Coordinates of C-alpha atoms in Angstrom, one line a residue:
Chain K
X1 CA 23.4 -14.5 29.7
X2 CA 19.8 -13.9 31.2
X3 CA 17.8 -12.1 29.1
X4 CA 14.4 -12.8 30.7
X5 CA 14.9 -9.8 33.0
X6 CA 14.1 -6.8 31.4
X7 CA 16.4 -4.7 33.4
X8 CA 19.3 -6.5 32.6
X9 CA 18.7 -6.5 28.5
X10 CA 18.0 -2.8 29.2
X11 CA 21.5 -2.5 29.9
X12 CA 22.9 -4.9 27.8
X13 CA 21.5 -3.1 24.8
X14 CA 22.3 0.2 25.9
X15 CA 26.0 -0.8 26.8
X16 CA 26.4 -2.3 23.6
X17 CA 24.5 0.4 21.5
X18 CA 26.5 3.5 22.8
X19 CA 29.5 1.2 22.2
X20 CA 29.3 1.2 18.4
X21 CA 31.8 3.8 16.7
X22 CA 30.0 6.6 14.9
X23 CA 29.4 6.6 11.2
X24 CA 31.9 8.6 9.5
X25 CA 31.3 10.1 6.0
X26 CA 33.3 11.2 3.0
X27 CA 33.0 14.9 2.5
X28 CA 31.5 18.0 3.9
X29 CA 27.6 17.0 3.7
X30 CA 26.0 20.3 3.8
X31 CA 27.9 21.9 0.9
X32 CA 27.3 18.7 -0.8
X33 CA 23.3 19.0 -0.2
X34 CA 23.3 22.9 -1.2
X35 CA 25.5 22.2 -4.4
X36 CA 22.6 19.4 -5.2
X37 CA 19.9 21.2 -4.2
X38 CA 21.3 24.1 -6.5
X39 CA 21.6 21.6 -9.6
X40 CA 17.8 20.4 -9.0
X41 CA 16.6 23.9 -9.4
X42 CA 18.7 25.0 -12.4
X43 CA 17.1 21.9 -13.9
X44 CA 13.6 22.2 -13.1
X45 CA 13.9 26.1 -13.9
X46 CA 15.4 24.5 -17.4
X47 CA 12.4 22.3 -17.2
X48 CA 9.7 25.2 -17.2
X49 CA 11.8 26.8 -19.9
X50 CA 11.1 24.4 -22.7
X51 CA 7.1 23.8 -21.8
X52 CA 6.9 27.5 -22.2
X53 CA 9.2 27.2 -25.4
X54 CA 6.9 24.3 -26.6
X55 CA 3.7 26.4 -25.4
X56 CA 4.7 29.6 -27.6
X57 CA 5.4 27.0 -30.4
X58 CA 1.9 25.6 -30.3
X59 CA -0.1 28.8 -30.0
X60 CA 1.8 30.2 -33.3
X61 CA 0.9 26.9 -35.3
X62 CA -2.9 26.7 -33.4
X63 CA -3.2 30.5 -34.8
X64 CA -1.9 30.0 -38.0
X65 CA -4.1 27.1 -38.5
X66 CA -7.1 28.6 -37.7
X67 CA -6.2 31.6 -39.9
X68 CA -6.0 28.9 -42.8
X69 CA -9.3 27.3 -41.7
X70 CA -10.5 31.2 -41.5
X71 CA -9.7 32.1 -45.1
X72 CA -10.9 28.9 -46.8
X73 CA -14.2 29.3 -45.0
X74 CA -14.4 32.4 -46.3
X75 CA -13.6 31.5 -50.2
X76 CA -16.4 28.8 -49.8
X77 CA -19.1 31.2 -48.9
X78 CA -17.9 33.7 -51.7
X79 CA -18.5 30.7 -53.8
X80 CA -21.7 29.3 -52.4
X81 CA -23.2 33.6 -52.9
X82 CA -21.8 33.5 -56.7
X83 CA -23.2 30.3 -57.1
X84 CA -26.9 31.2 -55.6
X85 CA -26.6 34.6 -57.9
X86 CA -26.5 32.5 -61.2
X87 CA -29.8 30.6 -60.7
X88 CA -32.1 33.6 -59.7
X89 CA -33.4 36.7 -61.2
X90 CA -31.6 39.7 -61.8
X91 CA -33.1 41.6 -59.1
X92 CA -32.2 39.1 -56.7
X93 CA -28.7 38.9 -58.1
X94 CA -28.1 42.5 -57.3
X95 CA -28.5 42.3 -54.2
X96 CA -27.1 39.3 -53.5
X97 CA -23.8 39.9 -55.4
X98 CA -23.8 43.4 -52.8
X99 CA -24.0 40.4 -50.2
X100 CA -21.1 38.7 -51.6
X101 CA -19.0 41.4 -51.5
X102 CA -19.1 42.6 -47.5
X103 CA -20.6 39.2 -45.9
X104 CA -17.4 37.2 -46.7
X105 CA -15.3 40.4 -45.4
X106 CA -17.2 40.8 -42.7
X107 CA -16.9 37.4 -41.5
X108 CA -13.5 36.8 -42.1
X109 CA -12.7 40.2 -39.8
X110 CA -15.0 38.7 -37.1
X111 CA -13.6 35.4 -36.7
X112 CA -10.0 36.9 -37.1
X113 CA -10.6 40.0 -34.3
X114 CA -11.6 36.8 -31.9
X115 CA -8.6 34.8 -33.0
X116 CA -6.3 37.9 -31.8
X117 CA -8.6 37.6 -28.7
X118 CA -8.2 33.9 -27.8
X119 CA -4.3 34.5 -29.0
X120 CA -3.8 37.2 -26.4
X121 CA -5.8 35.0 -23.5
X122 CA -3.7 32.2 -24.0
X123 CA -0.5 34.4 -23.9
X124 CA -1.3 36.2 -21.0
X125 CA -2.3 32.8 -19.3
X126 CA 1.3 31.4 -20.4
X127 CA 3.3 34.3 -18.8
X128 CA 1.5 33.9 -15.7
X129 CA 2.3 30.3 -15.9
X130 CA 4.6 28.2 -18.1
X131 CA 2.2 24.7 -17.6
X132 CA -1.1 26.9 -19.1
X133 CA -0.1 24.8 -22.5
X134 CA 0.2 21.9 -20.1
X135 CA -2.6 21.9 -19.0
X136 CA -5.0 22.6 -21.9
X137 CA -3.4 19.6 -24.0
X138 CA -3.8 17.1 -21.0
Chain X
X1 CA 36.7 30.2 3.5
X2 CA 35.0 26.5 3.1
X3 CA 30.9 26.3 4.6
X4 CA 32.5 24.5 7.7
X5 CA 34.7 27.5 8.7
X6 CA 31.4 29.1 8.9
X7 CA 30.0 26.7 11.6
X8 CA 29.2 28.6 14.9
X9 CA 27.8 27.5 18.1
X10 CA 25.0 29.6 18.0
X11 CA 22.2 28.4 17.0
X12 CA 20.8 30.4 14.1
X13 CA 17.6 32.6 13.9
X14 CA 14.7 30.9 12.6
X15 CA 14.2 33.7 9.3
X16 CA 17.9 32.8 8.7
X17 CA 16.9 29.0 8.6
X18 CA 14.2 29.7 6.7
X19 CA 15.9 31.8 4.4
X20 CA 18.5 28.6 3.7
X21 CA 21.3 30.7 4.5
X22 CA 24.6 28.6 3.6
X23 CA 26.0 29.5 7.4
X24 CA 22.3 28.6 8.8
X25 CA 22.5 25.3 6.9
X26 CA 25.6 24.3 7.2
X27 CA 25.1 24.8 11.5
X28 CA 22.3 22.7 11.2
X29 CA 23.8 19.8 9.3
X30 CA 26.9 20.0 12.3
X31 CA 24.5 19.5 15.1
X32 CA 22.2 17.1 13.2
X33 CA 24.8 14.9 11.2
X34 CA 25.6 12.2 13.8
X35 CA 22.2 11.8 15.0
X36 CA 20.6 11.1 11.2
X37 CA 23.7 9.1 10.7
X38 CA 22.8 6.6 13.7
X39 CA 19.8 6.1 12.3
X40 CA 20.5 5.4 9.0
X41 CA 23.0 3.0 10.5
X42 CA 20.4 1.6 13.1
X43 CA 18.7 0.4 10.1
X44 CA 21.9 -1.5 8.8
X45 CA 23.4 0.9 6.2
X46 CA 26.8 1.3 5.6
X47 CA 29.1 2.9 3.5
X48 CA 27.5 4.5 -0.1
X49 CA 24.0 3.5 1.2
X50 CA 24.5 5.1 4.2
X51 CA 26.4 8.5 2.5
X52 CA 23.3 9.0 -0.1
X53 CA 20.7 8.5 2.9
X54 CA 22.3 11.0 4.5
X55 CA 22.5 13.3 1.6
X56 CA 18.6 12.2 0.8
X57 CA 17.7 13.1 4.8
X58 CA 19.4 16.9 4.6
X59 CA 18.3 17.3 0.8
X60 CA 14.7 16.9 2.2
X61 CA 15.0 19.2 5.2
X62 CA 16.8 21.7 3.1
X63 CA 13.7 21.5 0.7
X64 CA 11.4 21.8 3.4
X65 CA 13.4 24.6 5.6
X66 CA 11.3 27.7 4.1
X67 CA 8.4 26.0 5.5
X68 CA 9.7 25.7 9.3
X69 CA 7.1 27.1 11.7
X70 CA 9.4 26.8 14.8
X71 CA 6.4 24.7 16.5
X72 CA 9.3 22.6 18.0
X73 CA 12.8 22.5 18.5
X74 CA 14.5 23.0 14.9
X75 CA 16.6 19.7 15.8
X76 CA 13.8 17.4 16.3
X77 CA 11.7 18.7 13.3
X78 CA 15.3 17.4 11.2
X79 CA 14.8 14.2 13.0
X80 CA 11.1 13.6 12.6
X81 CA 12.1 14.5 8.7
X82 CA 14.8 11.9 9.0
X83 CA 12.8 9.2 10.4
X84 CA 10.4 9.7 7.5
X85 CA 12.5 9.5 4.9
X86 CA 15.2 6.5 6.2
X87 CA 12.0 4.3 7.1
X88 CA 10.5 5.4 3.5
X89 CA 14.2 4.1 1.5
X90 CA 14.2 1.0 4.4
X91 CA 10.4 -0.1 3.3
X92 CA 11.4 0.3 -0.2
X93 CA 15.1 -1.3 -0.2
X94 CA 13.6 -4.6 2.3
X95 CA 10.6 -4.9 -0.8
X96 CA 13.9 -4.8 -3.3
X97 CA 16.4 -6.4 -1.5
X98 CA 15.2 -7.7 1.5
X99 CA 17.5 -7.5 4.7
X100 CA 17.8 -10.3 6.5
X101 CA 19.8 -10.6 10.1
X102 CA 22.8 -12.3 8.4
X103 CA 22.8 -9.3 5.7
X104 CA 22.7 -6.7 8.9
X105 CA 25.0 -8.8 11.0
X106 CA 27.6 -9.4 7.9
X107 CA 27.2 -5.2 7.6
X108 CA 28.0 -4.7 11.2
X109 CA 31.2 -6.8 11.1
X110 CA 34.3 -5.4 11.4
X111 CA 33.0 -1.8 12.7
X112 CA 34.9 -2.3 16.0
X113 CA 38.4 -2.3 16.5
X114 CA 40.3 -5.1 16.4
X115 CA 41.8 -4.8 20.0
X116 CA 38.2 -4.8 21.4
X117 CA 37.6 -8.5 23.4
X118 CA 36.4 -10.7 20.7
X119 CA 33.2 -12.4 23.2
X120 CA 32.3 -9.0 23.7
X121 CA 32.5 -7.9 19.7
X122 CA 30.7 -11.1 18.5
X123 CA 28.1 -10.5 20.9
X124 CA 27.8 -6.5 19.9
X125 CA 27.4 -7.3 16.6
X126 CA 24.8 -9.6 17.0
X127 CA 23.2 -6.7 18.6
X128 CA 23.2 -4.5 16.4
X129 CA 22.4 -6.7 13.6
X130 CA 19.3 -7.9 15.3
X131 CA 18.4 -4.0 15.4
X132 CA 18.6 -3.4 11.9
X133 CA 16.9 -6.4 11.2
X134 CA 13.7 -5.4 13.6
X135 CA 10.6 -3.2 11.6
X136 CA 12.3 0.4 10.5
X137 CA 10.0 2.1 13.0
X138 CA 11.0 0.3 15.9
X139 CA 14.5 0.0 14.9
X140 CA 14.4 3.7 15.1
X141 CA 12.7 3.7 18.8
X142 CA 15.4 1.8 19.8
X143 CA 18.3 3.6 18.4
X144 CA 16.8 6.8 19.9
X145 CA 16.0 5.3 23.4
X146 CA 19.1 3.2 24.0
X147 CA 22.1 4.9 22.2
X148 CA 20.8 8.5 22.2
X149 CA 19.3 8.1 25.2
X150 CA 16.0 10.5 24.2
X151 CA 12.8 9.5 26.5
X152 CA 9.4 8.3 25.2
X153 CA 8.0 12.0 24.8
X154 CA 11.1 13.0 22.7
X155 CA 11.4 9.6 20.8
X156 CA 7.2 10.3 20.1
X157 CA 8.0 13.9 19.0
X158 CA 10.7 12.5 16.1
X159 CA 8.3 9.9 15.2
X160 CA 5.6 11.6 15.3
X161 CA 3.5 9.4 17.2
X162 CA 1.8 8.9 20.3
X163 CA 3.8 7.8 23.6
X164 CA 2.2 4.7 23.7
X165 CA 3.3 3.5 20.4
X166 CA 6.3 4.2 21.2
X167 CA 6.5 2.1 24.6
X168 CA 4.2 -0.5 21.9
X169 CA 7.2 -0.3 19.7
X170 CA 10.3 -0.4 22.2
X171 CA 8.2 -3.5 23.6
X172 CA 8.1 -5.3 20.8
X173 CA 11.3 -4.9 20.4
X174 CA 12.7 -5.9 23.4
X175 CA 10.9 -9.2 22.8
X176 CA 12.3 -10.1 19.1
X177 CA 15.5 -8.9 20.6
X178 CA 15.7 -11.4 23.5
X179 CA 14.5 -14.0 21.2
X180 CA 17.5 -13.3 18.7
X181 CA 19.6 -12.8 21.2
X182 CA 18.4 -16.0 23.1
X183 CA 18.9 -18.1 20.0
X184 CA 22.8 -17.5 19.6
X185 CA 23.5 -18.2 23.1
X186 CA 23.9 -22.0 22.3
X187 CA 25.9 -21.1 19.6
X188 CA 28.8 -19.6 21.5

């Protein structure tokens, strides 16, 4: 066989390529790619699922904790006024004592009303999309 | 009624393609099949290997189907998908595995029947062995050019390359094929 003209391993390989028998496969592909493709969404939908379940998880304890971190700020500064009162005068005291009583309630309903703020943000943020949690932990 | 009943000849609308409708599918995987198949077994797989990269080939293009823009014929956009992929798993099983000609020419044994003239089988399957051994790429080319018989514009448009490369690649080609072909000559 001469295979330095080009010609004649044109037609040997082309002889010999259209002689090889078709591949021949098990089952019906396409239902076999639609049942697959199918499975791989059900599982990625499943996926999504639990980082939103984990995302609603997290917001509950970030919220709770800062409620905590909230109300033992605000013990400490009814403290720190009662404490102040005892070493001055009397005049002083009155008015300070009227301090202790709204400052400390004052400051707890300001840091809670932008809690519920920065709750509802994130919420809204996670029903538009499941990977918001995602996201702000990476 | 099984998806296949639902095979007709006519070729589906593009929205229904695009909408990955069963019947739409299923008509493309009919007309496509054979064609992916030869080129998965162009690049020397066989049985399982060849089934999943089949399966891998339509599970891409059914992925990508909603994003079909009918720039070209819905057939060739399956191929150039198909080319992409089998030289993606042929790259990465050759870094694995590695195929060498004896590995392509031991999987190309025993594909012909055995009342075919025994010169002429040796001689095919040293063929086609020394195909799947060439580069993915041009083992492709020459699947395309000399079995399916596609010309340099079609075989550019399914790998998405210029015309030149592919003459570059057929070239090529042709010259590690005489060479291995040239070498088992003394042999027989």
């Amino acid at each position: 066989m001469k295979l330095n003209d080009d010609n004649r391993l044109d037609t040997l390989l082309r002889s010999s390529l259209t002689a090889r028998p078709e591949p021949q496969i098990g089952s019906d592909l396409a239902a076999r790619v639609m049942a697959a493709a199918r499975s791989e969404a059900r599982a990625e939908r499943n996926g999504v699922a639990q980082r939103r379940t984990r995302g609603e998880r997290l917001t509950w304890v970030v919220a709770l904790l800062a409620t905590v971190a909230n109300i033992i700020a605000g013990a400490l500064h009814i403290v720190a006024i009662r404490a102040a009162a005892q070493v001055t005068d009397t005049a002083f005291t009155t008015s300070a004592s009227s301090s202790a009583d709204t400052g400390p309630l004052l400051l707890v309903g300001v840091v809670g009303l932008g809690l519920a703020l920065i709750y509802v943000a994130l919420q809204r943020s996670l029903s538009n999309d499941g990977d918001a949690f995602e996201l702000v932990m990476n | 009624m099984t998806t296949t009943d639902a095979i007709t000849d006519a070729m589906p609308s593009v929205a229904r393609l695009r909408a990955r409708e069963p019947a739409a599918f299923t008509w493309l995987v009919a007309h496509c099949e054979r064609i992916v198949l030869g080129l998965a077994q162009a690049l020397g797989l066989h049985g399982a290997d060849l089934d999943d990269a089949a399966a891998d080939v339509f599970l891409a293009v059914y992925r990508a189907l909603p994003s079909f823009e009918a720039r070209s014929a819905v057939t060739t956009w399956v191929y150039a998908i198909a080319c992409r992929v089998l030289q993606r798993s042929a790259i990465k099983r050759r870094r694995t595995r590695g195929v060498s000609f004896d590995e392509a020419r031991h999987a190309a044994a025993g594909a012909l029947s055995a009342d075919q003239c025994s010169i002429d089988r040796e001689r095919d399957e040293a063929i086609w062995a020394a195909v799947a051994a060439l580069e993915p790429r041009s083992a492709m080319a020459v699947e395309l050019h000399y079995r399916r018989g596609l010309n340099i514009e079609e075989i550019a448009a399914t790998l998405q390359c210029p015309g030149g490369t592919v003459k570059t690649l057929l070239f090529r080609a042709r010259a590690v094929l005489r060479n291995r072909l040239a070498e088992l000559e003394p042999s027989r």
